[in-house]
């Protein structure tokens, strides 16, 4: 019978070359991510990891390799990259919608422009505009400062404006309009496959006004002030899709010290882990905020804690807290349908829990809140869509529809 030969674990070549068909990207940026050398046998597993690092630049259409031989029998390992069909200037649109059919609806529409490879070191400019329940204008410039692109600087301007309701015991007493402008800069370093370590400083101007509600009772919250801050953080991101993840992990921890009338410390952590087996996808989502904020010193940060997969049964603007810990376990099953391959349907369920504390919390419960949801989901070219029902053990029950990023 035929004998099946094992796949080779190593390559033996005489030389190596880079065949880059995207002239906007320098060969130095590709070479900086290659750790193998023709001077010794090349483990194929290590070569594949190098190719993944090149793909992680998110600049190429394809990244692959081949071994070619010349007339003299000398072998060359060619690292081949092709131009991304999207080019180096990318325009994207976003749409977000959340409605619990109880009068607590939020929506957003956004447009983003990303300009890649603006110089030989790989500078990138990004501009974002968002309208809706929360308005945002962002401009930043990501600039590697050496050919390996391990170190970078990122100056930025970030403007936020949103309406924050004050809800207590399911009654809406007031609405505050918060506006803030951040101007700052960040220095970071990539840590190989682990992720990124970063730190930065920013200046913030905040303006909070009472839109609706009793001015005698809530007028003291109105104010305009300046503050400054520095932050340090680490981030790992191997998710295959940020809007509808199937595999990978996203983890981020950030420490911030804010200075205005007094010093204030905050630690934030986020974790998303996804794993798919066959037609089943399992996700874990965790979030933690520890903030020593004092009452009356609200700086315009949004502390909304409800919503689908955070605390289903509550609207996102219905629950807020300056200190919280939240977690969710989600299971989804892909359904067999006659629809196009570009549209995939899922049924799913989630179990969630949350703990709230702090002077800016409207939840007076001295135990973790439990919640869950049953939902249908559609993965479409325009983004994910979710519809279902959520409930909590505090007798909150609500149907919902959500579009856009929820994880």
Tab-separated table of C-alpha atoms in Angstrom:
chain	number	residue	atom	x	y	z
A	1	UNK	CA	0.000	0.000	0.000
A	2	UNK	CA	0.930	3.661	-0.090
A	3	UNK	CA	3.000	5.016	2.767
A	4	UNK	CA	2.005	8.444	4.167
A	5	UNK	CA	5.082	10.550	4.727
A	6	UNK	CA	5.109	12.791	7.807
A	7	UNK	CA	5.011	16.517	7.232
A	8	UNK	CA	8.450	18.138	7.545
A	9	UNK	CA	9.054	20.014	10.780
A	10	UNK	CA	11.986	22.055	9.451
A	11	UNK	CA	13.145	23.811	6.307
A	12	UNK	CA	16.736	23.782	5.080
A	13	UNK	CA	17.465	26.699	2.747
A	14	UNK	CA	20.530	28.542	1.532
A	15	UNK	CA	19.136	32.077	1.673
A	16	UNK	CA	16.033	34.116	2.418
A	17	UNK	CA	14.356	37.018	0.606
A	18	UNK	CA	11.350	39.305	1.064
A	19	UNK	CA	9.023	39.745	-1.917
A	20	UNK	CA	6.846	42.677	-0.901
A	21	UNK	CA	4.189	43.786	-3.384
A	22	UNK	CA	2.894	46.641	-1.208
A	23	UNK	CA	5.337	49.516	-1.802
A	24	UNK	CA	3.787	51.671	0.936
A	25	UNK	CA	5.253	49.291	3.536
A	26	UNK	CA	9.019	49.158	3.946
A	27	UNK	CA	10.838	45.839	3.849
A	28	UNK	CA	12.471	46.821	7.154
A	29	UNK	CA	9.068	46.649	8.871
A	30	UNK	CA	8.621	43.094	7.566
A	31	UNK	CA	12.184	41.994	8.336
A	32	UNK	CA	11.847	43.245	11.926
A	33	UNK	CA	9.182	40.571	12.529
A	34	UNK	CA	11.192	37.651	11.125
A	35	UNK	CA	13.173	35.683	13.676
A	36	UNK	CA	14.228	32.700	11.549
A	37	UNK	CA	17.527	32.596	9.706
A	38	UNK	CA	18.825	30.462	6.808
A	39	UNK	CA	22.067	30.004	8.730
A	40	UNK	CA	20.426	27.094	10.582
A	41	UNK	CA	17.424	24.761	10.077
A	42	UNK	CA	14.166	26.744	10.178
A	43	UNK	CA	11.380	25.283	12.368
A	44	UNK	CA	8.144	25.608	10.419
A	45	UNK	CA	6.187	26.396	13.609
A	46	UNK	CA	8.496	29.359	14.300
A	47	UNK	CA	8.173	30.531	10.692
A	48	UNK	CA	4.360	30.454	10.980
A	49	UNK	CA	4.551	32.572	14.144
A	50	UNK	CA	6.672	35.098	12.245
A	51	UNK	CA	4.065	35.248	9.483
A	52	UNK	CA	1.338	35.833	12.074
A	53	UNK	CA	3.308	38.803	13.413
A	54	UNK	CA	3.484	40.230	9.890
A	55	UNK	CA	-0.252	39.681	9.408
A	56	UNK	CA	-0.772	41.464	12.718
A	57	UNK	CA	0.291	44.702	11.028
A	58	UNK	CA	-3.119	44.544	9.300
A	59	UNK	CA	-1.604	46.036	6.146
A	60	UNK	CA	-1.429	43.161	3.668
A	61	UNK	CA	-3.861	41.193	1.562
A	62	UNK	CA	-1.952	37.925	1.950
A	63	UNK	CA	1.209	36.852	3.784
A	64	UNK	CA	2.776	33.527	2.821
A	65	UNK	CA	6.066	31.809	2.009
A	66	UNK	CA	7.519	29.515	-0.628
A	67	UNK	CA	10.828	27.775	-1.252
A	68	UNK	CA	12.293	28.342	-4.734
A	69	UNK	CA	15.342	26.741	-6.382
A	70	UNK	CA	17.666	28.275	-8.979
A	71	UNK	CA	19.477	26.455	-11.787
A	72	UNK	CA	22.409	25.726	-9.515
A	73	UNK	CA	20.125	24.033	-7.009
A	74	UNK	CA	20.429	26.758	-4.379
A	75	UNK	CA	17.227	27.197	-2.335
A	76	UNK	CA	15.647	30.496	-1.322
A	77	UNK	CA	12.921	31.001	1.276
A	78	UNK	CA	10.701	33.775	-0.096
A	79	UNK	CA	8.469	35.685	2.317
A	80	UNK	CA	5.665	36.963	0.073
A	81	UNK	CA	3.266	39.808	0.884
A	82	UNK	CA	0.592	41.340	-1.341
A	83	UNK	CA	-1.159	44.683	-1.200
A	84	UNK	CA	-4.405	44.877	0.753
A	85	UNK	CA	-7.292	45.551	-1.671
A	86	UNK	CA	-8.453	48.255	0.730
A	87	UNK	CA	-5.217	50.153	0.201
A	88	UNK	CA	-3.633	52.406	2.806
A	89	UNK	CA	-6.615	54.750	3.239
A	90	UNK	CA	-9.642	53.115	4.836
A	91	UNK	CA	-13.096	54.491	5.479
A	92	UNK	CA	-15.503	52.619	7.743
A	93	UNK	CA	-18.992	53.193	9.113
A	94	UNK	CA	-20.681	52.028	12.282
A	95	UNK	CA	-24.225	51.851	13.604
A	96	UNK	CA	-25.260	51.095	17.172
A	97	UNK	CA	-28.761	50.663	18.571
A	98	UNK	CA	-30.083	49.491	21.910
A	99	UNK	CA	-33.746	49.565	22.901
A	100	UNK	CA	-35.468	47.825	25.807
A	101	UNK	CA	-38.935	48.970	24.612
A	102	UNK	CA	-39.455	50.798	27.902
A	103	UNK	CA	-38.354	54.261	26.801
A	104	UNK	CA	-34.632	53.712	27.435
A	105	UNK	CA	-33.158	53.722	23.917
A	106	UNK	CA	-29.635	54.638	22.868
A	107	UNK	CA	-28.284	54.903	19.353
A	108	UNK	CA	-25.130	55.971	17.541
A	109	UNK	CA	-23.853	56.393	14.002
A	110	UNK	CA	-20.128	56.761	13.375
A	111	UNK	CA	-17.631	57.230	10.573
A	112	UNK	CA	-13.891	56.583	10.814
A	113	UNK	CA	-11.033	57.459	8.479
A	114	UNK	CA	-7.706	55.646	8.881
A	115	UNK	CA	-4.645	56.642	6.872
A	116	UNK	CA	-1.855	54.046	7.040
A	117	UNK	CA	1.846	54.081	6.187
A	118	UNK	CA	2.159	57.865	6.005
A	119	UNK	CA	5.954	57.663	6.322
A	120	UNK	CA	8.776	55.126	6.179
A	121	UNK	CA	8.361	54.235	9.866
A	122	UNK	CA	4.664	53.426	9.473
A	123	UNK	CA	2.878	56.493	10.835
A	124	UNK	CA	-0.922	56.272	10.987
A	125	UNK	CA	-3.580	58.977	11.329
A	126	UNK	CA	-7.098	58.242	12.567
A	127	UNK	CA	-10.190	60.430	12.621
A	128	UNK	CA	-13.493	59.372	14.180
A	129	UNK	CA	-16.849	61.134	14.321
A	130	UNK	CA	-19.902	59.800	16.165
A	131	UNK	CA	-23.442	61.151	16.488
A	132	UNK	CA	-26.352	59.926	18.581
A	133	UNK	CA	-26.929	59.415	22.282
A	134	UNK	CA	-23.215	59.936	22.726
A	135	UNK	CA	-21.229	62.267	20.488
A	136	UNK	CA	-17.513	61.866	19.969
A	137	UNK	CA	-14.768	63.466	17.892
A	138	UNK	CA	-11.337	61.816	17.953
A	139	UNK	CA	-8.102	62.607	16.154
A	140	UNK	CA	-4.864	60.774	16.898
A	141	UNK	CA	-1.562	59.990	15.209
A	142	UNK	CA	0.236	56.703	15.805
A	143	UNK	CA	3.948	57.087	15.047
A	144	UNK	CA	6.533	54.295	15.478
A	145	UNK	CA	9.872	55.857	16.354
A	146	UNK	CA	12.244	53.147	15.035
A	147	UNK	CA	12.203	50.651	12.124
A	148	UNK	CA	11.153	47.614	14.179
A	149	UNK	CA	7.997	49.513	15.200
A	150	UNK	CA	8.277	48.275	18.753
A	151	UNK	CA	8.238	51.781	20.243
A	152	UNK	CA	5.623	54.365	19.308
A	153	UNK	CA	4.204	57.734	20.333
A	154	UNK	CA	0.549	58.756	19.958
A	155	UNK	CA	-0.645	62.344	20.420
A	156	UNK	CA	-4.446	62.659	20.554
A	157	UNK	CA	-7.471	64.932	20.913
A	158	UNK	CA	-10.704	63.334	22.167
A	159	UNK	CA	-14.051	65.096	22.670
A	160	UNK	CA	-17.070	63.441	24.334
A	161	UNK	CA	-20.620	64.683	24.876
A	162	UNK	CA	-23.477	62.594	26.229
A	163	UNK	CA	-26.637	62.733	28.321
A	164	UNK	CA	-26.353	60.915	31.649
A	165	UNK	CA	-29.701	60.256	33.382
A	166	UNK	CA	-29.946	60.010	37.147
A	167	UNK	CA	-32.185	57.018	37.876
A	168	UNK	CA	-32.947	55.853	41.411
A	169	UNK	CA	-35.301	53.007	42.346
A	170	UNK	CA	-36.494	52.871	38.723
A	171	UNK	CA	-37.486	56.560	38.740
A	172	UNK	CA	-35.692	59.074	36.515
A	173	UNK	CA	-35.099	62.280	38.513
A	174	UNK	CA	-32.709	64.280	36.327
A	175	UNK	CA	-30.579	64.371	33.174
A	176	UNK	CA	-27.073	65.816	33.015
A	177	UNK	CA	-25.258	66.894	29.870
A	178	UNK	CA	-21.570	66.100	30.176
A	179	UNK	CA	-18.939	67.447	27.776
A	180	UNK	CA	-15.221	66.762	28.046
A	181	UNK	CA	-12.158	67.435	25.901
A	182	UNK	CA	-8.937	65.473	26.379
A	183	UNK	CA	-5.608	66.514	24.859
A	184	UNK	CA	-2.574	64.352	25.514
A	185	UNK	CA	0.083	61.955	24.366
A	186	UNK	CA	1.022	58.306	24.803
A	187	UNK	CA	4.262	56.335	24.666
A	188	UNK	CA	4.101	52.579	24.168
A	189	UNK	CA	6.088	49.464	23.363
A	190	UNK	CA	4.955	46.207	21.798
A	191	UNK	CA	5.989	43.155	23.804
A	192	UNK	CA	6.201	40.544	21.064
A	193	UNK	CA	3.266	38.147	21.079
A	194	UNK	CA	2.234	39.250	24.589
A	195	UNK	CA	0.772	42.627	23.678
A	196	UNK	CA	1.508	46.280	24.379
A	197	UNK	CA	2.633	48.261	27.413
A	198	UNK	CA	1.771	51.954	27.341
A	199	UNK	CA	1.610	55.104	29.400
A	200	UNK	CA	0.523	58.668	28.812
A	201	UNK	CA	-0.631	62.007	30.124
A	202	UNK	CA	-3.599	64.180	29.224
A	203	UNK	CA	-5.265	67.448	30.096
A	204	UNK	CA	-9.079	67.480	30.450
A	205	UNK	CA	-11.668	70.225	30.467
A	206	UNK	CA	-15.072	69.099	31.729
A	207	UNK	CA	-18.434	70.825	31.668
A	208	UNK	CA	-21.521	69.309	33.348
A	209	UNK	CA	-24.942	70.955	33.084
A	210	UNK	CA	-28.388	70.020	34.395
A	211	UNK	CA	-30.726	69.475	31.445
A	212	UNK	CA	-33.848	68.293	33.260
A	213	UNK	CA	-34.631	67.930	36.971
A	214	UNK	CA	-34.991	69.992	40.126
A	215	UNK	CA	-32.244	72.692	40.078
A	216	UNK	CA	-32.456	73.062	43.863
A	217	UNK	CA	-31.792	69.369	44.398
A	218	UNK	CA	-29.376	68.659	41.538
A	219	UNK	CA	-27.991	72.051	40.532
A	220	UNK	CA	-24.899	71.651	42.727
A	221	UNK	CA	-23.581	69.035	40.306
A	222	UNK	CA	-23.273	71.650	37.539
A	223	UNK	CA	-19.703	72.831	37.122
A	224	UNK	CA	-16.813	73.462	34.732
A	225	UNK	CA	-13.268	72.541	35.683
A	226	UNK	CA	-9.850	71.499	34.418
A	227	UNK	CA	-7.921	68.402	35.408
A	228	UNK	CA	-4.803	66.500	34.390
A	229	UNK	CA	-3.909	62.839	34.547
A	230	UNK	CA	-1.348	60.204	33.781
A	231	UNK	CA	-2.021	56.548	33.080
A	232	UNK	CA	-0.157	53.247	32.724
A	233	UNK	CA	-1.495	50.093	31.149
A	234	UNK	CA	-0.902	46.765	29.452
A	235	UNK	CA	-3.015	45.167	26.728
A	236	UNK	CA	-3.149	41.824	24.954
A	237	UNK	CA	-5.394	41.312	21.931
A	238	UNK	CA	-5.635	38.091	19.937
A	239	UNK	CA	-9.380	38.210	19.157
A	240	UNK	CA	-10.161	37.215	15.600
A	241	UNK	CA	-13.087	39.659	15.420
A	242	UNK	CA	-13.732	42.465	17.897
A	243	UNK	CA	-17.434	42.775	16.993
A	244	UNK	CA	-18.273	39.062	16.844
A	245	UNK	CA	-15.351	37.111	18.352
A	246	UNK	CA	-15.024	33.377	17.800
A	247	UNK	CA	-11.535	32.699	19.164
A	248	UNK	CA	-8.861	34.572	21.065
A	249	UNK	CA	-8.398	36.744	24.128
A	250	UNK	CA	-8.561	40.471	24.792
A	251	UNK	CA	-7.242	41.664	28.163
A	252	UNK	CA	-6.460	45.197	29.317
A	253	UNK	CA	-5.587	46.792	32.642
A	254	UNK	CA	-5.161	50.547	33.072
A	255	UNK	CA	-4.217	52.585	36.138
A	256	UNK	CA	-5.091	56.302	36.035
A	257	UNK	CA	-4.291	59.080	38.484
A	258	UNK	CA	-6.378	62.200	37.957
A	259	UNK	CA	-5.573	65.549	39.545
A	260	UNK	CA	-8.156	68.326	39.920
A	261	UNK	CA	-9.270	69.633	43.309
A	262	UNK	CA	-7.727	66.519	44.833
A	263	UNK	CA	-5.907	63.392	43.733
A	264	UNK	CA	-8.029	60.524	42.495
A	265	UNK	CA	-6.988	56.986	41.526
A	266	UNK	CA	-8.784	54.556	39.230
A	267	UNK	CA	-8.044	51.011	38.074
A	268	UNK	CA	-9.912	49.535	35.123
A	269	UNK	CA	-9.720	45.998	33.799
A	270	UNK	CA	-11.421	44.225	30.900
A	271	UNK	CA	-11.283	40.624	29.720
A	272	UNK	CA	-12.937	38.898	26.751
A	273	UNK	CA	-12.140	35.267	25.992
A	274	UNK	CA	-13.700	33.344	23.095
A	275	UNK	CA	-13.447	29.742	21.971
A	276	UNK	CA	-15.320	27.978	19.173
A	277	UNK	CA	-15.790	24.243	18.809
A	278	UNK	CA	-17.734	23.189	15.767
A	279	UNK	CA	-20.924	25.273	15.680
A	280	UNK	CA	-20.715	26.280	19.361
A	281	UNK	CA	-19.007	29.472	20.577
A	282	UNK	CA	-18.325	30.131	24.253
A	283	UNK	CA	-17.397	33.570	25.581
A	284	UNK	CA	-16.424	35.010	28.927
A	285	UNK	CA	-16.654	38.744	29.497
A	286	UNK	CA	-15.356	40.448	32.639
A	287	UNK	CA	-15.027	44.079	33.665
A	288	UNK	CA	-13.822	45.815	36.816
A	289	UNK	CA	-13.631	49.471	37.815
A	290	UNK	CA	-12.245	50.621	41.167
A	291	UNK	CA	-12.493	54.386	41.593
A	292	UNK	CA	-11.998	56.435	44.762
A	293	UNK	CA	-14.279	59.146	43.339
A	294	UNK	CA	-16.029	61.243	45.974
A	295	UNK	CA	-19.598	62.502	45.680
A	296	UNK	CA	-19.911	65.819	43.871
A	297	UNK	CA	-16.623	65.378	42.010
A	298	UNK	CA	-18.022	63.751	38.885
A	299	UNK	CA	-15.569	64.503	36.082
A	300	UNK	CA	-17.726	63.476	33.153
A	301	UNK	CA	-16.708	59.823	33.053
A	302	UNK	CA	-19.581	57.541	32.121
A	303	UNK	CA	-20.317	54.852	34.703
A	304	UNK	CA	-23.241	53.162	32.925
A	305	UNK	CA	-23.260	49.493	33.868
A	306	UNK	CA	-26.438	47.951	32.454
A	307	UNK	CA	-27.334	46.575	29.061
A	308	UNK	CA	-27.149	43.366	27.097
A	309	UNK	CA	-24.373	41.000	28.280
A	310	UNK	CA	-23.498	43.391	31.103
A	311	UNK	CA	-26.716	43.303	33.143
A	312	UNK	CA	-29.523	42.156	30.861
A	313	UNK	CA	-32.937	43.299	32.038
A	314	UNK	CA	-31.604	46.828	32.636
A	315	UNK	CA	-30.973	49.406	29.947
A	316	UNK	CA	-27.352	50.544	29.688
A	317	UNK	CA	-28.250	54.026	30.992
A	318	UNK	CA	-30.490	52.694	33.766
A	319	UNK	CA	-27.726	51.515	36.133
A	320	UNK	CA	-24.462	53.253	36.994
A	321	UNK	CA	-21.745	52.939	39.614
A	322	UNK	CA	-18.256	54.349	40.091
A	323	UNK	CA	-17.081	50.996	41.489
A	324	UNK	CA	-18.191	47.751	39.965
A	325	UNK	CA	-17.236	44.221	39.001
A	326	UNK	CA	-19.154	42.421	36.266
A	327	UNK	CA	-18.907	39.088	34.520
A	328	UNK	CA	-20.831	37.145	31.885
A	329	UNK	CA	-20.699	33.670	30.369
A	330	UNK	CA	-22.210	33.407	26.891
A	331	UNK	CA	-22.965	30.346	24.769
A	332	UNK	CA	-23.986	30.635	21.106
A	333	UNK	CA	-24.844	27.957	18.562
A	334	UNK	CA	-24.686	28.604	14.836
A	335	UNK	CA	-27.902	27.573	13.119
A	336	UNK	CA	-28.139	25.774	9.807
A	337	UNK	CA	-29.925	28.056	7.351
A	338	UNK	CA	-30.393	28.602	3.631
A	339	UNK	CA	-29.038	32.134	3.878
A	340	UNK	CA	-25.897	33.415	2.188
A	341	UNK	CA	-22.542	32.508	3.704
A	342	UNK	CA	-22.152	36.217	4.521
A	343	UNK	CA	-25.119	36.089	6.924
A	344	UNK	CA	-24.926	33.650	9.840
A	345	UNK	CA	-27.631	33.100	12.467
A	346	UNK	CA	-27.085	32.049	16.076
A	347	UNK	CA	-29.184	31.207	19.099
A	348	UNK	CA	-27.674	31.992	22.463
A	349	UNK	CA	-27.966	32.401	26.195
A	350	UNK	CA	-26.011	34.298	28.820
A	351	UNK	CA	-25.545	34.251	32.579
A	352	UNK	CA	-24.354	37.503	34.167
A	353	UNK	CA	-23.514	38.903	37.551
A	354	UNK	CA	-22.567	42.361	38.796
A	355	UNK	CA	-21.561	44.046	42.031
A	356	UNK	CA	-21.943	47.797	42.512
A	357	UNK	CA	-20.595	50.267	45.048
A	358	UNK	CA	-19.374	53.851	45.336
A	359	UNK	CA	-20.914	57.280	46.017
A	360	UNK	CA	-22.145	57.522	42.422
A	361	UNK	CA	-24.098	54.265	42.448
A	362	UNK	CA	-27.877	54.180	42.099
A	363	UNK	CA	-28.086	50.490	43.043
A	364	UNK	CA	-28.686	49.941	46.759
A	365	UNK	CA	-28.115	46.186	46.854
A	366	UNK	CA	-25.536	44.746	49.230
A	367	UNK	CA	-25.083	41.545	47.219
A	368	UNK	CA	-24.185	40.654	43.633
A	369	UNK	CA	-27.007	41.059	41.124
A	370	UNK	CA	-27.729	38.031	38.933
A	371	UNK	CA	-29.064	38.315	35.387
A	372	UNK	CA	-29.412	36.339	32.199
A	373	UNK	CA	-30.697	36.497	28.663
A	374	UNK	CA	-31.983	34.398	25.777
A	375	UNK	CA	-31.307	35.843	22.350
A	376	UNK	CA	-30.988	35.399	18.609
A	377	UNK	CA	-28.004	36.879	16.787
A	378	UNK	CA	-27.164	37.556	13.163
A	379	UNK	CA	-23.650	38.134	11.863
A	380	UNK	CA	-24.014	40.347	8.779
A	381	UNK	CA	-21.668	42.382	6.543
A	382	UNK	CA	-23.046	45.526	8.236
A	383	UNK	CA	-22.264	44.221	11.734
A	384	UNK	CA	-23.916	42.029	14.364
A	385	UNK	CA	-27.596	42.271	15.339
A	386	UNK	CA	-29.026	40.846	18.573
A	387	UNK	CA	-32.633	40.491	19.766
A	388	UNK	CA	-33.943	38.751	22.872
A	389	UNK	CA	-35.118	39.093	26.443
A	390	UNK	CA	-33.207	39.703	29.665
A	391	UNK	CA	-34.116	39.386	33.335
A	392	UNK	CA	-32.506	39.936	36.742
A	393	UNK	CA	-33.139	38.591	40.224
A	394	UNK	CA	-34.183	42.147	41.203
A	395	UNK	CA	-37.404	41.701	39.180
A	396	UNK	CA	-36.188	43.574	36.130
A	397	UNK	CA	-37.421	42.098	32.851
A	398	UNK	CA	-37.039	43.579	29.407
A	399	UNK	CA	-36.929	42.651	25.740
A	400	UNK	CA	-34.123	44.276	23.776
A	401	UNK	CA	-32.658	44.790	20.350
A	402	UNK	CA	-28.998	45.705	19.915
A	403	UNK	CA	-26.825	46.462	16.898
A	404	UNK	CA	-23.089	46.992	16.768
A	405	UNK	CA	-20.455	46.125	19.335
A	406	UNK	CA	-21.763	44.462	22.505
A	407	UNK	CA	-18.791	42.357	23.657
